[in-house]
Amino acid sequence: MNDSAHAIRIRPGGPADAPALLDMLDSAVAWMNARGNTEQWGTVPYSRRPGGTERVQRYTTENTPYVAELDGVPVGALVLDSGPSPQLPIAPAGEPERYVRLLVSDRRHAGRGIGAALLAHAAEETRRAGVALLRVDCWAGGGGELVAFYERSGFTPTDRFLSGDWPGQVLARRLDGVPG
């Protein structure tokens, strides 16, 4: 049920939010694993992966993080950057873009539109920056449920890729109202 989406507050994030992001990532891994999905993010909690904590710290210092809150409690996060991760086999767009490097929500609040609200915020921030292209990549396995989520949020699948044996999908969203 999406009746509480209006109560979601999105604010800029920062280094003090890193522990909350790590908690959300750890709980997302546990949630996926409990449902039999061990391929998307593996089985090791994000905070225990080599470089996991450092990556989240970089997200909050080198990128542009946003945190979704319900009643002042962090329940989701999104990180924007100017392009895809250099660790993935994804080419830059060849034009100015904003790129969703991370989208995670607290699974205890699933169904409240947190991810969709964060993506709408990313689109607005991208538009505000005068950029017409917003892209994201995601896991393309598991029957494509995650790809379908992004499609429902206005994204169109573009390129598929493999990172090792991990199947990925790049999606793009063109934003109206941006001079081009």
Short mmCIF file of C-alpha atoms in Angstrom, two decimals:
data_model
loop_
_atom_site.label_atom_id
_atom_site.label_comp_id
_atom_site.label_asym_id
_atom_site.label_seq_id
_atom_site.Cartn_x
_atom_site.Cartn_y
_atom_site.Cartn_z
CA MET A 1 0.00 0.00 0.00
CA ASN A 2 1.40 3.38 -0.98
CA ASP A 3 -0.70 5.65 1.25
CA SER A 4 2.28 6.83 3.30
CA ALA A 5 4.41 8.04 0.38
CA HIS A 6 3.40 11.61 1.26
CA ALA A 7 5.09 11.24 4.66
CA ILE A 8 8.48 10.48 3.10
CA ARG A 9 10.96 13.31 3.52
CA ILE A 10 14.07 13.31 1.33
CA ARG A 11 17.11 15.25 2.46
CA PRO A 12 20.74 15.54 1.39
CA GLY A 13 22.91 12.85 2.96
CA GLY A 14 26.43 12.96 4.30
CA PRO A 15 29.12 11.02 6.15
CA ALA A 16 27.00 10.75 9.31
CA ASP A 17 24.51 8.65 7.30
CA ALA A 18 27.04 5.93 6.42
CA PRO A 19 26.05 3.62 9.34
CA ALA A 20 22.36 3.82 8.35
CA LEU A 21 23.23 3.05 4.71
CA LEU A 22 25.32 0.06 5.78
CA ASP A 23 22.45 -1.20 7.95
CA MET A 24 20.03 -0.91 5.01
CA LEU A 25 22.46 -2.71 2.70
CA ASP A 26 23.04 -5.48 5.24
CA SER A 27 19.31 -5.96 5.77
CA ALA A 28 18.72 -5.97 2.01
CA VAL A 29 21.23 -8.81 1.59
CA ALA A 30 19.52 -10.77 4.39
CA TRP A 31 16.07 -10.08 2.90
CA MET A 32 17.14 -11.24 -0.57
CA ASN A 33 18.85 -14.33 0.82
CA ALA A 34 15.74 -15.26 2.84
CA ARG A 35 13.83 -15.27 -0.45
CA GLY A 36 16.39 -17.47 -2.19
CA ASN A 37 18.18 -14.66 -4.04
CA THR A 38 21.87 -15.18 -3.39
CA GLU A 39 23.03 -14.00 -6.83
CA GLN A 40 22.16 -10.30 -6.81
CA TRP A 41 24.25 -9.12 -3.85
CA GLY A 42 25.70 -12.41 -2.65
CA THR A 43 25.42 -13.80 0.87
CA VAL A 44 27.97 -11.75 2.82
CA PRO A 45 26.59 -8.68 4.61
CA TYR A 46 27.71 -5.53 2.82
CA SER A 47 29.47 -4.22 5.94
CA ARG A 48 31.64 -7.36 6.02
CA ARG A 49 32.66 -7.34 2.37
CA PRO A 50 36.17 -6.24 1.54
CA GLY A 51 35.87 -2.54 0.75
CA GLY A 52 32.12 -2.37 1.53
CA THR A 53 32.36 0.11 4.39
CA GLU A 54 34.88 2.23 2.49
CA ARG A 55 32.62 2.30 -0.59
CA VAL A 56 29.70 3.57 1.48
CA GLN A 57 31.98 6.22 3.01
CA ARG A 58 32.95 7.32 -0.53
CA TYR A 59 29.27 7.43 -1.51
CA THR A 60 28.66 9.90 1.30
CA THR A 61 31.72 12.07 0.64
CA GLU A 62 32.58 11.87 -3.08
CA ASN A 63 29.09 11.45 -4.57
CA THR A 64 25.73 13.10 -3.96
CA PRO A 65 23.72 11.07 -1.44
CA TYR A 66 20.07 11.55 -0.50
CA VAL A 67 18.32 9.93 2.44
CA ALA A 68 14.60 9.19 2.67
CA GLU A 69 13.11 9.47 6.14
CA LEU A 70 9.83 8.49 7.75
CA ASP A 71 9.25 10.26 11.07
CA GLY A 72 12.91 11.29 11.13
CA VAL A 73 14.21 7.73 10.69
CA PRO A 74 16.31 6.85 7.61
CA VAL A 75 14.38 4.31 5.50
CA GLY A 76 16.05 4.63 2.11
CA ALA A 77 19.01 6.10 0.28
CA LEU A 78 20.02 7.07 -3.21
CA VAL A 79 23.44 8.12 -4.46
CA LEU A 80 23.88 10.18 -7.63
CA ASP A 81 27.06 10.55 -9.63
CA SER A 82 28.06 12.02 -12.99
CA GLY A 83 28.47 8.61 -14.65
CA PRO A 84 28.62 4.85 -14.15
CA SER A 85 31.04 3.09 -11.85
CA PRO A 86 34.44 2.65 -13.51
CA GLN A 87 34.44 -0.90 -12.08
CA LEU A 88 31.56 -1.89 -14.39
CA PRO A 89 31.72 -2.46 -18.16
CA ILE A 90 29.36 0.45 -18.86
CA ALA A 91 30.32 3.24 -21.24
CA PRO A 92 29.67 6.86 -20.32
CA ALA A 93 26.64 8.27 -22.10
CA GLY A 94 28.57 10.65 -24.35
CA GLU A 95 26.52 13.58 -23.01
CA PRO A 96 25.98 15.08 -19.58
CA GLU A 97 24.18 12.63 -17.35
CA ARG A 98 23.38 11.83 -13.76
CA TYR A 99 23.77 8.22 -12.72
CA VAL A 100 22.10 6.39 -9.85
CA ARG A 101 25.00 4.56 -8.20
CA LEU A 102 22.97 3.19 -5.29
CA LEU A 103 19.30 2.80 -4.44
CA VAL A 104 18.35 0.92 -1.29
CA SER A 105 15.41 0.94 1.07
CA ASP A 106 14.75 -0.52 4.47
CA ARG A 107 12.78 -3.69 3.71
CA ARG A 108 10.74 -3.21 6.90
CA HIS A 109 9.05 -0.34 5.06
CA ALA A 110 8.57 -2.13 1.73
CA GLY A 111 5.55 -1.12 -0.31
CA ARG A 112 5.53 2.49 0.84
CA GLY A 113 6.98 3.95 -2.35
CA ILE A 114 10.37 4.81 -0.87
CA GLY A 115 12.38 3.71 -3.91
CA ALA A 116 9.99 5.43 -6.31
CA ALA A 117 10.12 8.64 -4.24
CA LEU A 118 13.92 8.59 -4.27
CA LEU A 119 13.98 8.06 -8.04
CA ALA A 120 11.52 10.94 -8.53
CA HIS A 121 13.82 13.08 -6.39
CA ALA A 122 16.82 12.03 -8.50
CA ALA A 123 14.94 13.05 -11.64
CA GLU A 124 14.11 16.44 -10.14
CA GLU A 125 17.71 17.01 -9.01
CA THR A 126 18.94 16.00 -12.47
CA ARG A 127 16.47 18.38 -14.13
CA ARG A 128 17.44 21.16 -11.69
CA ALA A 129 21.09 20.68 -12.74
CA GLY A 130 20.04 21.23 -16.36
CA VAL A 131 20.82 17.63 -17.31
CA ALA A 132 18.38 15.72 -19.51
CA LEU A 133 19.60 12.14 -18.97
CA LEU A 134 19.30 10.03 -15.83
CA ARG A 135 20.67 6.48 -15.96
CA VAL A 136 20.89 3.52 -13.63
CA ASP A 137 22.13 -0.06 -13.81
CA CYS A 138 20.72 -3.02 -11.99
CA TRP A 139 20.75 -6.77 -11.67
CA ALA A 140 18.94 -8.31 -14.64
CA GLY A 141 18.54 -11.80 -13.17
CA GLY A 142 15.73 -13.31 -11.17
CA GLY A 143 13.08 -12.96 -13.83
CA GLY A 144 13.71 -9.25 -14.37
CA GLU A 145 11.70 -7.94 -11.39
CA LEU A 146 14.20 -5.17 -10.65
CA VAL A 147 14.31 -4.08 -14.30
CA ALA A 148 10.48 -3.93 -14.25
CA PHE A 149 10.61 -1.73 -11.12
CA TYR A 150 12.78 0.80 -12.93
CA GLU A 151 10.53 0.66 -15.99
CA ARG A 152 7.55 1.51 -13.77
CA SER A 153 9.59 4.51 -12.59
CA GLY A 154 9.95 5.86 -16.14
CA PHE A 155 13.21 4.23 -17.22
CA THR A 156 13.76 2.41 -20.51
CA PRO A 157 16.17 -0.54 -20.81
CA THR A 158 19.16 0.23 -23.02
CA ASP A 159 22.29 -1.94 -22.79
CA ARG A 160 22.73 -5.31 -21.11
CA PHE A 161 26.12 -6.23 -19.70
CA LEU A 162 27.95 -8.92 -17.76
CA SER A 163 30.22 -8.18 -14.83
CA GLY A 164 31.85 -11.59 -14.44
CA ASP A 165 28.78 -13.82 -14.42
CA TRP A 166 26.51 -11.11 -12.94
CA PRO A 167 23.88 -10.08 -15.52
CA GLY A 168 23.21 -6.36 -15.57
CA GLN A 169 20.90 -3.96 -17.33
CA VAL A 170 21.43 -0.25 -17.96
CA LEU A 171 18.27 1.85 -18.05
CA ALA A 172 17.81 5.48 -19.08
CA ARG A 173 15.24 8.16 -18.48
CA ARG A 174 15.01 11.31 -20.58
CA LEU A 175 13.72 14.25 -18.57
CA ASP A 176 11.20 16.72 -19.94
CA GLY A 177 11.74 20.42 -19.48
CA VAL A 178 15.51 20.37 -19.82
CA PRO A 179 16.94 22.46 -22.66
CA GLY A 180 18.78 20.16 -25.03
#
